[in-house]
PDB file of C-alpha atoms in Angstrom:
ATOM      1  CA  UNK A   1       9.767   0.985  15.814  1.00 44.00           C
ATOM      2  CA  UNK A   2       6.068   0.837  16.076  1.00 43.00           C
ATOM      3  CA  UNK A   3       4.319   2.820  18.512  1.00 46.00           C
ATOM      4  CA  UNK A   4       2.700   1.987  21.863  1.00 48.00           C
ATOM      5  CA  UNK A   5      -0.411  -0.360  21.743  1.00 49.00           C
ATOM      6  CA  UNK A   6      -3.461   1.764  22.536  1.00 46.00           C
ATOM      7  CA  UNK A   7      -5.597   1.357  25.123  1.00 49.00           C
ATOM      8  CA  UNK A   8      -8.486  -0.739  24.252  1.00 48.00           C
ATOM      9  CA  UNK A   9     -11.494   1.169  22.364  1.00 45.00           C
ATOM     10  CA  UNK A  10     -15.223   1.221  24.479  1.00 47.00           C
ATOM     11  CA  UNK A  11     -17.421  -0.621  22.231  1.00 46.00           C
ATOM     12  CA  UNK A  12     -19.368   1.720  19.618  1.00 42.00           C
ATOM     13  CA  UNK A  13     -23.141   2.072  20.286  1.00 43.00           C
ATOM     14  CA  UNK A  14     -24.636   1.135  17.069  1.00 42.00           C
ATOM     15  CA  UNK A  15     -26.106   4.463  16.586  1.00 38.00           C
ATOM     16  CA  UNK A  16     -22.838   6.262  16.526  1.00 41.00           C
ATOM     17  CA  UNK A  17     -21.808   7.846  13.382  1.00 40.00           C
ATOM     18  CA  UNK A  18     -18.255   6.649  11.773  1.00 45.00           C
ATOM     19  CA  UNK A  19     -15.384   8.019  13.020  1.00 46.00           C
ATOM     20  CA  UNK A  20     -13.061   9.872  10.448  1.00 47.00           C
ATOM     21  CA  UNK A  21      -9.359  11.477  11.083  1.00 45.00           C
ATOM     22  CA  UNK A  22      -7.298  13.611   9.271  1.00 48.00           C
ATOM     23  CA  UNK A  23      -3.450  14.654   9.250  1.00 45.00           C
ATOM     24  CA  UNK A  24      -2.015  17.346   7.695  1.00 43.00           C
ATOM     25  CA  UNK A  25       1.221  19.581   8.230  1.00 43.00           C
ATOM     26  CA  UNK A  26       0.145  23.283   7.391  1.00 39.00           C
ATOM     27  CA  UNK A  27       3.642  24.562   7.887  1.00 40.00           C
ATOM     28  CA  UNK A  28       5.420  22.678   5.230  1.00 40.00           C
ATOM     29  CA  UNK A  29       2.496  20.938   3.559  1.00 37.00           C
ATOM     30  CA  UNK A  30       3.400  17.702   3.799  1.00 38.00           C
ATOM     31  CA  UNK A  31       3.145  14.552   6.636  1.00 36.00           C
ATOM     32  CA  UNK A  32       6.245  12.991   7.380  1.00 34.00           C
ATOM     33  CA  UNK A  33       6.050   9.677   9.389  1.00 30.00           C
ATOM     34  CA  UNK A  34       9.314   8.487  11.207  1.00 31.00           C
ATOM     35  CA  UNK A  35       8.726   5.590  12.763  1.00 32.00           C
ATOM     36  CA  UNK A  36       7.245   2.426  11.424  1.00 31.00           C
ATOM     37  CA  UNK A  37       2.916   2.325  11.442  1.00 32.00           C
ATOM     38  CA  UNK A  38       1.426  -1.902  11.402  1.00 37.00           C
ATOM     39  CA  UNK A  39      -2.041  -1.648  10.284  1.00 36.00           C
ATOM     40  CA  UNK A  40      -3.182  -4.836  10.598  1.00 34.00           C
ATOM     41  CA  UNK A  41      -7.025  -3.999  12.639  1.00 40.00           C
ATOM     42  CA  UNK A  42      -8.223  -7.097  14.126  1.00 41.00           C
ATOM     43  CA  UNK A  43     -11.328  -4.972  14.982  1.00 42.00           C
ATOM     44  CA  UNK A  44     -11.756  -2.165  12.790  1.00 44.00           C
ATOM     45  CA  UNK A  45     -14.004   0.033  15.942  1.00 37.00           C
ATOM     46  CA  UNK A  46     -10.614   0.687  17.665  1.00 44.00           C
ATOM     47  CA  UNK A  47      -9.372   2.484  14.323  1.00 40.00           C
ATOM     48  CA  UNK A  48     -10.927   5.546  15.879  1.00 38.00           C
ATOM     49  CA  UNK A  49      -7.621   5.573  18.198  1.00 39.00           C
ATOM     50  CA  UNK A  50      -5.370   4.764  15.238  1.00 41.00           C
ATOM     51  CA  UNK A  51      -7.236   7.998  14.043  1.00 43.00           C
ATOM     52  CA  UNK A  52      -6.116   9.638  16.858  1.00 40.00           C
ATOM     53  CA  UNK A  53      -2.294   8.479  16.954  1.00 38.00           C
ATOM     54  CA  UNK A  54      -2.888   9.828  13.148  1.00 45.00           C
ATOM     55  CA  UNK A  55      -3.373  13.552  14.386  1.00 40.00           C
ATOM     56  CA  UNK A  56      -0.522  13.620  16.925  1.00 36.00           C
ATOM     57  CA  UNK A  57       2.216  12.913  14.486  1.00 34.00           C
ATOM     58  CA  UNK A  58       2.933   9.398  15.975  1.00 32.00           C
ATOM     59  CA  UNK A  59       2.795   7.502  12.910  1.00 41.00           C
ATOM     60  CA  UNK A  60       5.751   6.717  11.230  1.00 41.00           C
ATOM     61  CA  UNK A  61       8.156   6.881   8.180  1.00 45.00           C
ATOM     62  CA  UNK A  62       5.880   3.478   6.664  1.00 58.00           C
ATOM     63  CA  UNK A  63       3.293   1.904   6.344  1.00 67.00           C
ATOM     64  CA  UNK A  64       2.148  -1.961   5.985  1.00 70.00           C
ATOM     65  CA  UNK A  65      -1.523  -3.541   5.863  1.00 69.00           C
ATOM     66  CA  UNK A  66      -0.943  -7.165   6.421  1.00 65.00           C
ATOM     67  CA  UNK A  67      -3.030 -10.150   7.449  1.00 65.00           C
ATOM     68  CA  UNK A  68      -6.330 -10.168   5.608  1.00 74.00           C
ATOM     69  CA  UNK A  69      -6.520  -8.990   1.875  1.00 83.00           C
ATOM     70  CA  UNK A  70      -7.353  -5.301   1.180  1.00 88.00           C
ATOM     71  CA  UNK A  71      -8.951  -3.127  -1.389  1.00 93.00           C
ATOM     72  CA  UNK A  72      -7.355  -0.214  -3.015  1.00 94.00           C
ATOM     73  CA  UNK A  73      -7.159   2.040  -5.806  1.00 96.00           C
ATOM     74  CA  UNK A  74      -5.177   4.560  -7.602  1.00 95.00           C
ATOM     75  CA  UNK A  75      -5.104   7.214 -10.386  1.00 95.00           C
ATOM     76  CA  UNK A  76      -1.566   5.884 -11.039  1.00 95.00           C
ATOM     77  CA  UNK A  77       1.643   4.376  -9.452  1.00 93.00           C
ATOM     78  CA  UNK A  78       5.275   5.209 -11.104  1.00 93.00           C
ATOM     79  CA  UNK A  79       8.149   3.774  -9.938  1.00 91.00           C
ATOM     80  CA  UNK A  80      11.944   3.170 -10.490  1.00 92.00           C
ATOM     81  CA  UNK A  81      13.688   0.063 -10.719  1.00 93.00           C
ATOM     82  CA  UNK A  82      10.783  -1.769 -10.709  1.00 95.00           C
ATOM     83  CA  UNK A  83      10.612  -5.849 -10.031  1.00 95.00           C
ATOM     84  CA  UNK A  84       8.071  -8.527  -9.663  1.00 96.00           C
ATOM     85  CA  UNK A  85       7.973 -11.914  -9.144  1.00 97.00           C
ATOM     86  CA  UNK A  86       5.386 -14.826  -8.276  1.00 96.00           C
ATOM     87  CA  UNK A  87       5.141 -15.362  -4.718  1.00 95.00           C
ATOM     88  CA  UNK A  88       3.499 -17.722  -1.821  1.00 92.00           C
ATOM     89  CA  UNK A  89       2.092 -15.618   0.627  1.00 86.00           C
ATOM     90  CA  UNK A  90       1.092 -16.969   4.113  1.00 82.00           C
ATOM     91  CA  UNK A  91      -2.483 -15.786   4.451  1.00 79.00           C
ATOM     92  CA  UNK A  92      -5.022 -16.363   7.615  1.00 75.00           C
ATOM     93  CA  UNK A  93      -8.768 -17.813   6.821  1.00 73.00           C
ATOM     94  CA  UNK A  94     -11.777 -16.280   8.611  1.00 70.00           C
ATOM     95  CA  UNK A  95     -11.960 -19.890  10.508  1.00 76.00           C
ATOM     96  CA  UNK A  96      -8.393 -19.098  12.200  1.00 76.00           C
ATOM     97  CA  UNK A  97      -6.822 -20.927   9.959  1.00 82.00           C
ATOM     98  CA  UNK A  98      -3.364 -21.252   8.395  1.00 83.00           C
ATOM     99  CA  UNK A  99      -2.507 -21.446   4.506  1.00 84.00           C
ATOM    100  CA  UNK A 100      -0.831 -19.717   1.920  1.00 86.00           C
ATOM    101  CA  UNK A 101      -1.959 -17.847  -1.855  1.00 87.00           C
ATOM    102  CA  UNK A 102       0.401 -17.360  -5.011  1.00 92.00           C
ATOM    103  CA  UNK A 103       0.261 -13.403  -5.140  1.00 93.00           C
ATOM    104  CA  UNK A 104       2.515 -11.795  -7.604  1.00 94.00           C
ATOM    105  CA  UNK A 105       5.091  -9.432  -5.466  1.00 94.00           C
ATOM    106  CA  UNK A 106       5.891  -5.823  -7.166  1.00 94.00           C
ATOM    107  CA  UNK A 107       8.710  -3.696  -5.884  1.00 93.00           C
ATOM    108  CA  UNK A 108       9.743  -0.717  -6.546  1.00 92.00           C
ATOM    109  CA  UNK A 109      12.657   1.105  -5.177  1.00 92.00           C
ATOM    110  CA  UNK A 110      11.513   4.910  -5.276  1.00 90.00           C
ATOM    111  CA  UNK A 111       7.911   5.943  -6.540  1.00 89.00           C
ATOM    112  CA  UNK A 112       4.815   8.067  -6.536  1.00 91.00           C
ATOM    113  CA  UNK A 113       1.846   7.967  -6.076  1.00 92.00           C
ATOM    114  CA  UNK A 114      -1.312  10.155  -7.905  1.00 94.00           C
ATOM    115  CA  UNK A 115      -3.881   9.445  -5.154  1.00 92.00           C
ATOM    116  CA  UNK A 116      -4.653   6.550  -2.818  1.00 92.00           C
ATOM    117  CA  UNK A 117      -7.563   4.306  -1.362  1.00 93.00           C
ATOM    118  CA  UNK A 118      -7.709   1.737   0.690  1.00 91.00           C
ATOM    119  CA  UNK A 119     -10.415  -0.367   1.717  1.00 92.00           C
ATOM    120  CA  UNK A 120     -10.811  -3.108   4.528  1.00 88.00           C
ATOM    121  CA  UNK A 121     -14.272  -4.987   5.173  1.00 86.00           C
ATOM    122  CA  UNK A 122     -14.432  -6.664   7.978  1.00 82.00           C
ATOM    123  CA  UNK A 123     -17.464  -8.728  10.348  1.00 80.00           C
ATOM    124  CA  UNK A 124     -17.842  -7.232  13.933  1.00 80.00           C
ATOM    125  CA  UNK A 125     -20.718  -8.573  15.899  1.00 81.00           C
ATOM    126  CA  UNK A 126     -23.194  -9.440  13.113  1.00 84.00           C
ATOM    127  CA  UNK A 127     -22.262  -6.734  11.071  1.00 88.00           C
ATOM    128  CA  UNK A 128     -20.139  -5.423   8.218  1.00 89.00           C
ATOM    129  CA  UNK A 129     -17.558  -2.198   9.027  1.00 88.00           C
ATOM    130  CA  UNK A 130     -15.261  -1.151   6.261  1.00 90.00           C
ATOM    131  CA  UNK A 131     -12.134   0.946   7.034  1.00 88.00           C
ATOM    132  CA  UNK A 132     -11.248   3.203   5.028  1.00 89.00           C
ATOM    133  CA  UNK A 133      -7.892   4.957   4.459  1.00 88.00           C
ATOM    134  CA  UNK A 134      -7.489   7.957   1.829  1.00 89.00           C
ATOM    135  CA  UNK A 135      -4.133   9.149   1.149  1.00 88.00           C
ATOM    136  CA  UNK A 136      -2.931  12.615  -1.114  1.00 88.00           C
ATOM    137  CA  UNK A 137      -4.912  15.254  -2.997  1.00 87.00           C
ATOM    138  CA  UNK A 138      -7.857  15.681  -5.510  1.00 85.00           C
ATOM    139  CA  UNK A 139      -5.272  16.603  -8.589  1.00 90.00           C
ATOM    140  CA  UNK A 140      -4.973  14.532 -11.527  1.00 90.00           C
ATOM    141  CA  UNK A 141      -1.370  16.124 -12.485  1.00 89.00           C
ATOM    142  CA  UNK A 142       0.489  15.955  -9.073  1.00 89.00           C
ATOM    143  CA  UNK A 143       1.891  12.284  -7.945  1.00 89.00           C
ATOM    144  CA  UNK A 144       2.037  14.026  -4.512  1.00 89.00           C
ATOM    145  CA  UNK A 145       2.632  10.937  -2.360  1.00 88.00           C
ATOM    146  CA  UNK A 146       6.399   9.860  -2.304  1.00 87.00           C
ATOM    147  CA  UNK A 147       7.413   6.645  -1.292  1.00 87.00           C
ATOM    148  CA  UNK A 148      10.736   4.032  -1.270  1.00 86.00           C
ATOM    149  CA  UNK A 149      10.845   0.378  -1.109  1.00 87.00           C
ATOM    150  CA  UNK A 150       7.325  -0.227  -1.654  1.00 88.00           C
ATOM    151  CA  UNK A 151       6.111  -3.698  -1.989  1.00 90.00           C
ATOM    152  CA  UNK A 152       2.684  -4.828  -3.105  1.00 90.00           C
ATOM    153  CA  UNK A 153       1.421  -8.522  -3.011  1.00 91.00           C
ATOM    154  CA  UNK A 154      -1.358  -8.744  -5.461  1.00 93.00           C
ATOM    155  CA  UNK A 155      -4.205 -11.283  -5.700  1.00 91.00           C
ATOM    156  CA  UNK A 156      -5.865  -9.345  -8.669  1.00 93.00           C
ATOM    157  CA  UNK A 157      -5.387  -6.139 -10.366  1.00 93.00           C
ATOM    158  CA  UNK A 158      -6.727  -4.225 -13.604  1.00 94.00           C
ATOM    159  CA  UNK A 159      -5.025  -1.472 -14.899  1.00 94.00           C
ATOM    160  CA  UNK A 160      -2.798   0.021 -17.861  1.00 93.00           C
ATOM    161  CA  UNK A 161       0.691  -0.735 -17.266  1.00 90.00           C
ATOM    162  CA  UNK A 162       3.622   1.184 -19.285  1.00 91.00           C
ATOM    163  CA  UNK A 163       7.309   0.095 -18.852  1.00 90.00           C
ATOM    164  CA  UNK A 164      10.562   1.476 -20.535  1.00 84.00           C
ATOM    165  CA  UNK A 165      14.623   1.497 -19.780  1.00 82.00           C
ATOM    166  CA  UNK A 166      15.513  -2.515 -20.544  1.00 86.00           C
ATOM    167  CA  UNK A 167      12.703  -4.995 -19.882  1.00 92.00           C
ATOM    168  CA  UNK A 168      13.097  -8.228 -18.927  1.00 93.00           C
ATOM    169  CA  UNK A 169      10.147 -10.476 -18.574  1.00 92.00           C
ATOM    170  CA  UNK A 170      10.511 -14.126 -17.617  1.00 93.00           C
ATOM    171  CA  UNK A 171      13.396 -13.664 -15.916  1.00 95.00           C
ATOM    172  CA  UNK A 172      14.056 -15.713 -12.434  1.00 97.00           C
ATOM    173  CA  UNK A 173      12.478 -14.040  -9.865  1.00 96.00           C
ATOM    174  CA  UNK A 174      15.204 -14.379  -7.232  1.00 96.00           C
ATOM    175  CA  UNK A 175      17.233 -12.737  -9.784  1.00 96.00           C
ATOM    176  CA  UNK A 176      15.101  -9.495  -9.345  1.00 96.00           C
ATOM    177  CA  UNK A 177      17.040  -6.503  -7.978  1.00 94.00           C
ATOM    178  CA  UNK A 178      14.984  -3.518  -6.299  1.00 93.00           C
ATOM    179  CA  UNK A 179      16.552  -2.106  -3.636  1.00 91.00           C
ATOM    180  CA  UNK A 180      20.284  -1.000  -2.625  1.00 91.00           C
ATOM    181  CA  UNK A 181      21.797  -2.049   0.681  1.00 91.00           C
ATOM    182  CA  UNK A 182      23.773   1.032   2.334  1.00 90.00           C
ATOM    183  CA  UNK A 183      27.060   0.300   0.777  1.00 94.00           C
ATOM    184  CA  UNK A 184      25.285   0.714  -2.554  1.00 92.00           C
ATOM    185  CA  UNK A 185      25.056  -2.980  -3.817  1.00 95.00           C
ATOM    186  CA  UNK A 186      21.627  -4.523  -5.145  1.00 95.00           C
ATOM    187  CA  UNK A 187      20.294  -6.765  -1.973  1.00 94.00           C
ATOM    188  CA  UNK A 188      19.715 -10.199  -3.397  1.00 96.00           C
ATOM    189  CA  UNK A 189      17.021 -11.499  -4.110  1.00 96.00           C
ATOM    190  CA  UNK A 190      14.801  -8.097  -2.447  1.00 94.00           C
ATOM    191  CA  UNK A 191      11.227 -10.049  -3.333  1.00 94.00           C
ATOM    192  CA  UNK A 192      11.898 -13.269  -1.543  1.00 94.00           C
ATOM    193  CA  UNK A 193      10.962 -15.006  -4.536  1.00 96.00           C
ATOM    194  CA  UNK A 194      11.708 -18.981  -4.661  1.00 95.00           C
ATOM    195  CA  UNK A 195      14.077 -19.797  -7.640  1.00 96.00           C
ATOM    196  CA  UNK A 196      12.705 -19.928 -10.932  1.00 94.00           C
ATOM    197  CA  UNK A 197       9.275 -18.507 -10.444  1.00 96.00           C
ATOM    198  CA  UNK A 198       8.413 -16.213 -12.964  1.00 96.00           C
ATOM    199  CA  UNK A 199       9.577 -12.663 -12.515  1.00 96.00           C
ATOM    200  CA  UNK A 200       9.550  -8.866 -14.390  1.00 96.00           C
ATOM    201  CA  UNK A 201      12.388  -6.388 -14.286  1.00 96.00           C
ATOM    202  CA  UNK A 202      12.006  -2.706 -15.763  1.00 95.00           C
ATOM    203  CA  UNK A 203      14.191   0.737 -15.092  1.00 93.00           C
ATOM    204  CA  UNK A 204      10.880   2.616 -14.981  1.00 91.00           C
ATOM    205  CA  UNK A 205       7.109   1.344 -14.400  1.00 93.00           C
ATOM    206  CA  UNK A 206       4.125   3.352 -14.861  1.00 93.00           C
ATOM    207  CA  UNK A 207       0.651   2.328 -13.955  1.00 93.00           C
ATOM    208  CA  UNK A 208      -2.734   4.374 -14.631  1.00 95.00           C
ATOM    209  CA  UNK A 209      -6.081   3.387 -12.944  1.00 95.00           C
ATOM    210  CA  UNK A 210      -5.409   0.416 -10.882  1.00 95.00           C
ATOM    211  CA  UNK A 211      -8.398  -1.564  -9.477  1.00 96.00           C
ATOM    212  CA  UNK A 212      -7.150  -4.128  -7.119  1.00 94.00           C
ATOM    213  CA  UNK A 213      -6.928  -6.706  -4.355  1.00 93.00           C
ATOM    214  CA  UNK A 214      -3.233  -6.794  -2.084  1.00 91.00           C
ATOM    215  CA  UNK A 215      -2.627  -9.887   0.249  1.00 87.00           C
ATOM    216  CA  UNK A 216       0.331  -7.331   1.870  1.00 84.00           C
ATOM    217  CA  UNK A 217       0.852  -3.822   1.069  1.00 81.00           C
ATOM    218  CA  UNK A 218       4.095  -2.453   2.283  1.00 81.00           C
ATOM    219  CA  UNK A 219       6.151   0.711   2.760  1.00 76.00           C
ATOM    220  CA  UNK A 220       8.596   0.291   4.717  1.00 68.00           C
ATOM    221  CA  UNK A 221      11.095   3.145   3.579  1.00 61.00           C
ATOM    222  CA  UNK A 222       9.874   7.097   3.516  1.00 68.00           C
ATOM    223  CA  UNK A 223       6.168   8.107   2.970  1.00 75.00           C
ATOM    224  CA  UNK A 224       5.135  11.354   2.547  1.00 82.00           C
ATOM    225  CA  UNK A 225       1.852  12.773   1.840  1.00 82.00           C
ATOM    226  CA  UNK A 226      -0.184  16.159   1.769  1.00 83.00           C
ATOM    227  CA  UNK A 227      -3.241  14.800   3.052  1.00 84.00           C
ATOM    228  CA  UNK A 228      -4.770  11.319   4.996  1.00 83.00           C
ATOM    229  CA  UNK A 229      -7.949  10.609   6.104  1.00 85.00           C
ATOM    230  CA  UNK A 230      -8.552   7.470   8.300  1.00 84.00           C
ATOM    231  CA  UNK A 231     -12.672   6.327   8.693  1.00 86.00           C
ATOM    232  CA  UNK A 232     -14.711   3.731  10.076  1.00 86.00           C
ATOM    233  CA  UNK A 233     -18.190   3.196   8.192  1.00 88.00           C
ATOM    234  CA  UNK A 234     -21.027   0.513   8.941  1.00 88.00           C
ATOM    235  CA  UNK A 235     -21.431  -1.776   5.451  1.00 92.00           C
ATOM    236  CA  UNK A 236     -19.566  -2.734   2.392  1.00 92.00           C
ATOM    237  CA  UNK A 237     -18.140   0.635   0.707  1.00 93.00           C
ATOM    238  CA  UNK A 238     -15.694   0.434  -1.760  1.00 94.00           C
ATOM    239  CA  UNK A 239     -12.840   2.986  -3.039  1.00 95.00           C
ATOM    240  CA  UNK A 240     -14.186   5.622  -5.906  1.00 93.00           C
ATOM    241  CA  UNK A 241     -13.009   4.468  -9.388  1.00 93.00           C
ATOM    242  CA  UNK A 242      -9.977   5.976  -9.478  1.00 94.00           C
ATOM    243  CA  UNK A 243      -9.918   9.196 -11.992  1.00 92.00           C
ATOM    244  CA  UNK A 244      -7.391   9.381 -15.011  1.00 93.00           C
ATOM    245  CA  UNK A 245      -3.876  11.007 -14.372  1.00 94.00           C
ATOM    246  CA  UNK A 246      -2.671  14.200 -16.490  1.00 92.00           C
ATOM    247  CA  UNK A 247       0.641  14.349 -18.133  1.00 86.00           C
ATOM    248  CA  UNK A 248       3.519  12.379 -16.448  1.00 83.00           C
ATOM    249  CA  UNK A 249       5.506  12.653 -13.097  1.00 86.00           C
ATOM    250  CA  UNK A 250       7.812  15.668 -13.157  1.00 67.00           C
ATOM    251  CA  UNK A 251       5.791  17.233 -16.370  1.00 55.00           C
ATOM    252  CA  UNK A 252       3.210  20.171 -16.900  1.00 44.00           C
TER     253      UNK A 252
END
């Protein structure tokens, strides 16, 4: 379920410094969302409630950023049972618009995450705000955020990307399996992919130092996290290049 609309933000003064929230659960060290969280800012100046929702525990157990392509990087992204498949995607234009772009869809059905940022631009009034949405901690070594059934829908990416377990590339990718259902079988075709689009399957994926652009960006399943910061700046800023991971998930 998402949560209850907002009310609708004042308008900023221009002077007004950038708002910036953060969430963090000192008791067990860790945030954990249970309900569903839409990100999808048509106006990134009523973030500053978002912000808000952020610090009362009324986000939820995922997250998606939908409707206008975002930003993001990471120190690295491992996952299990890993699938991918070319994809059309329906996108909006700035005009209002309707049309679609051929993203290539990566799913994973448990994985975690060594650090997180997010970035949104967006034109309010004349001028450029970027959002900006920080997930985890400063550490190289941990992959503190945890996730399940995450989906990414990528435009562009760069990045080192290490697979093992059997590897399948070319295969159909309707014939991708990702996720379980709850009696334990594979749900078919978990990527929506049309039939015989190109598509990846792996047991394991690991990738360091992603640089990218996501049409969609989804969690749907758990997300949990020991820090996220939510902030509103005037301009164009982009994510920091994302650092180099230590060691491996579940290693010294």
């Amino acid at each position: 379920m998402s949560p209850e609309p907002a009310e609708p933000a004042e308008p900023a003064e221009p002077a007004e410094p950038a708002e910036s929230t953060e969430s963090t659960d000192s008791a067990e060290g860790r945030t954990h969302w249970r309900r569903s969280l839409a990100v999808a800012v048509p106006a990134l100046l009523a973030a500053g409630g978002l912000g808000s929702a952020m610090a009362g525990g009324a986000l939820a157990v995922g997250l998606r950023i939908q409707d206008r392509p975002v930003d993001f990087t990471t120190s690295s992204l491992y996952g299990t049972q890993y699938g991918a498949a070319v994809v059309d995607q329906e996108v909006v234009r700035p005009d209002g618009s309707t049309g679609s772009v051929r993203v290539l869809r990566m799913g994973f059905a448990d994985g975690v995450i060594n650090g997180l940022c997010i970035s949104r631009r967006q034109e309010i009034a004349g001028a450029t705000y970027t959002l900006l949405l920080t997930l985890g901690d400063d550490d190289p070594r941990s992959w503190e955020i945890r996730t399940k059934n995450t989906v990414l829908d990528l435009r562009n990416a760069t990045g080192v990307l290490d697979m093992d377990g059997i590897v399948d590339l070319n295969t159909n990718g309707a014939d991708v399996k990702t996720v379980k259902d709850a009696s334990g079988a594979y749900v078919k075709n978990p990527l929506n992919s049309p039939q015989h689009r190109f598509g990846i399957q792996a047991r394991y994926a690991k990738f360091d130092r992603i640089v990218g652009t996501a049409q969609d960006f989804q969690i749907p399943g758990l997300l949990t996290t020991p820090r996220l910061t939510l902030s509103v700046r005037r301009g164009s800023v982009a994510c920091p290049a994302p650092a180099a991971p230590v060691g491996t998930p579940g290693t010294p």
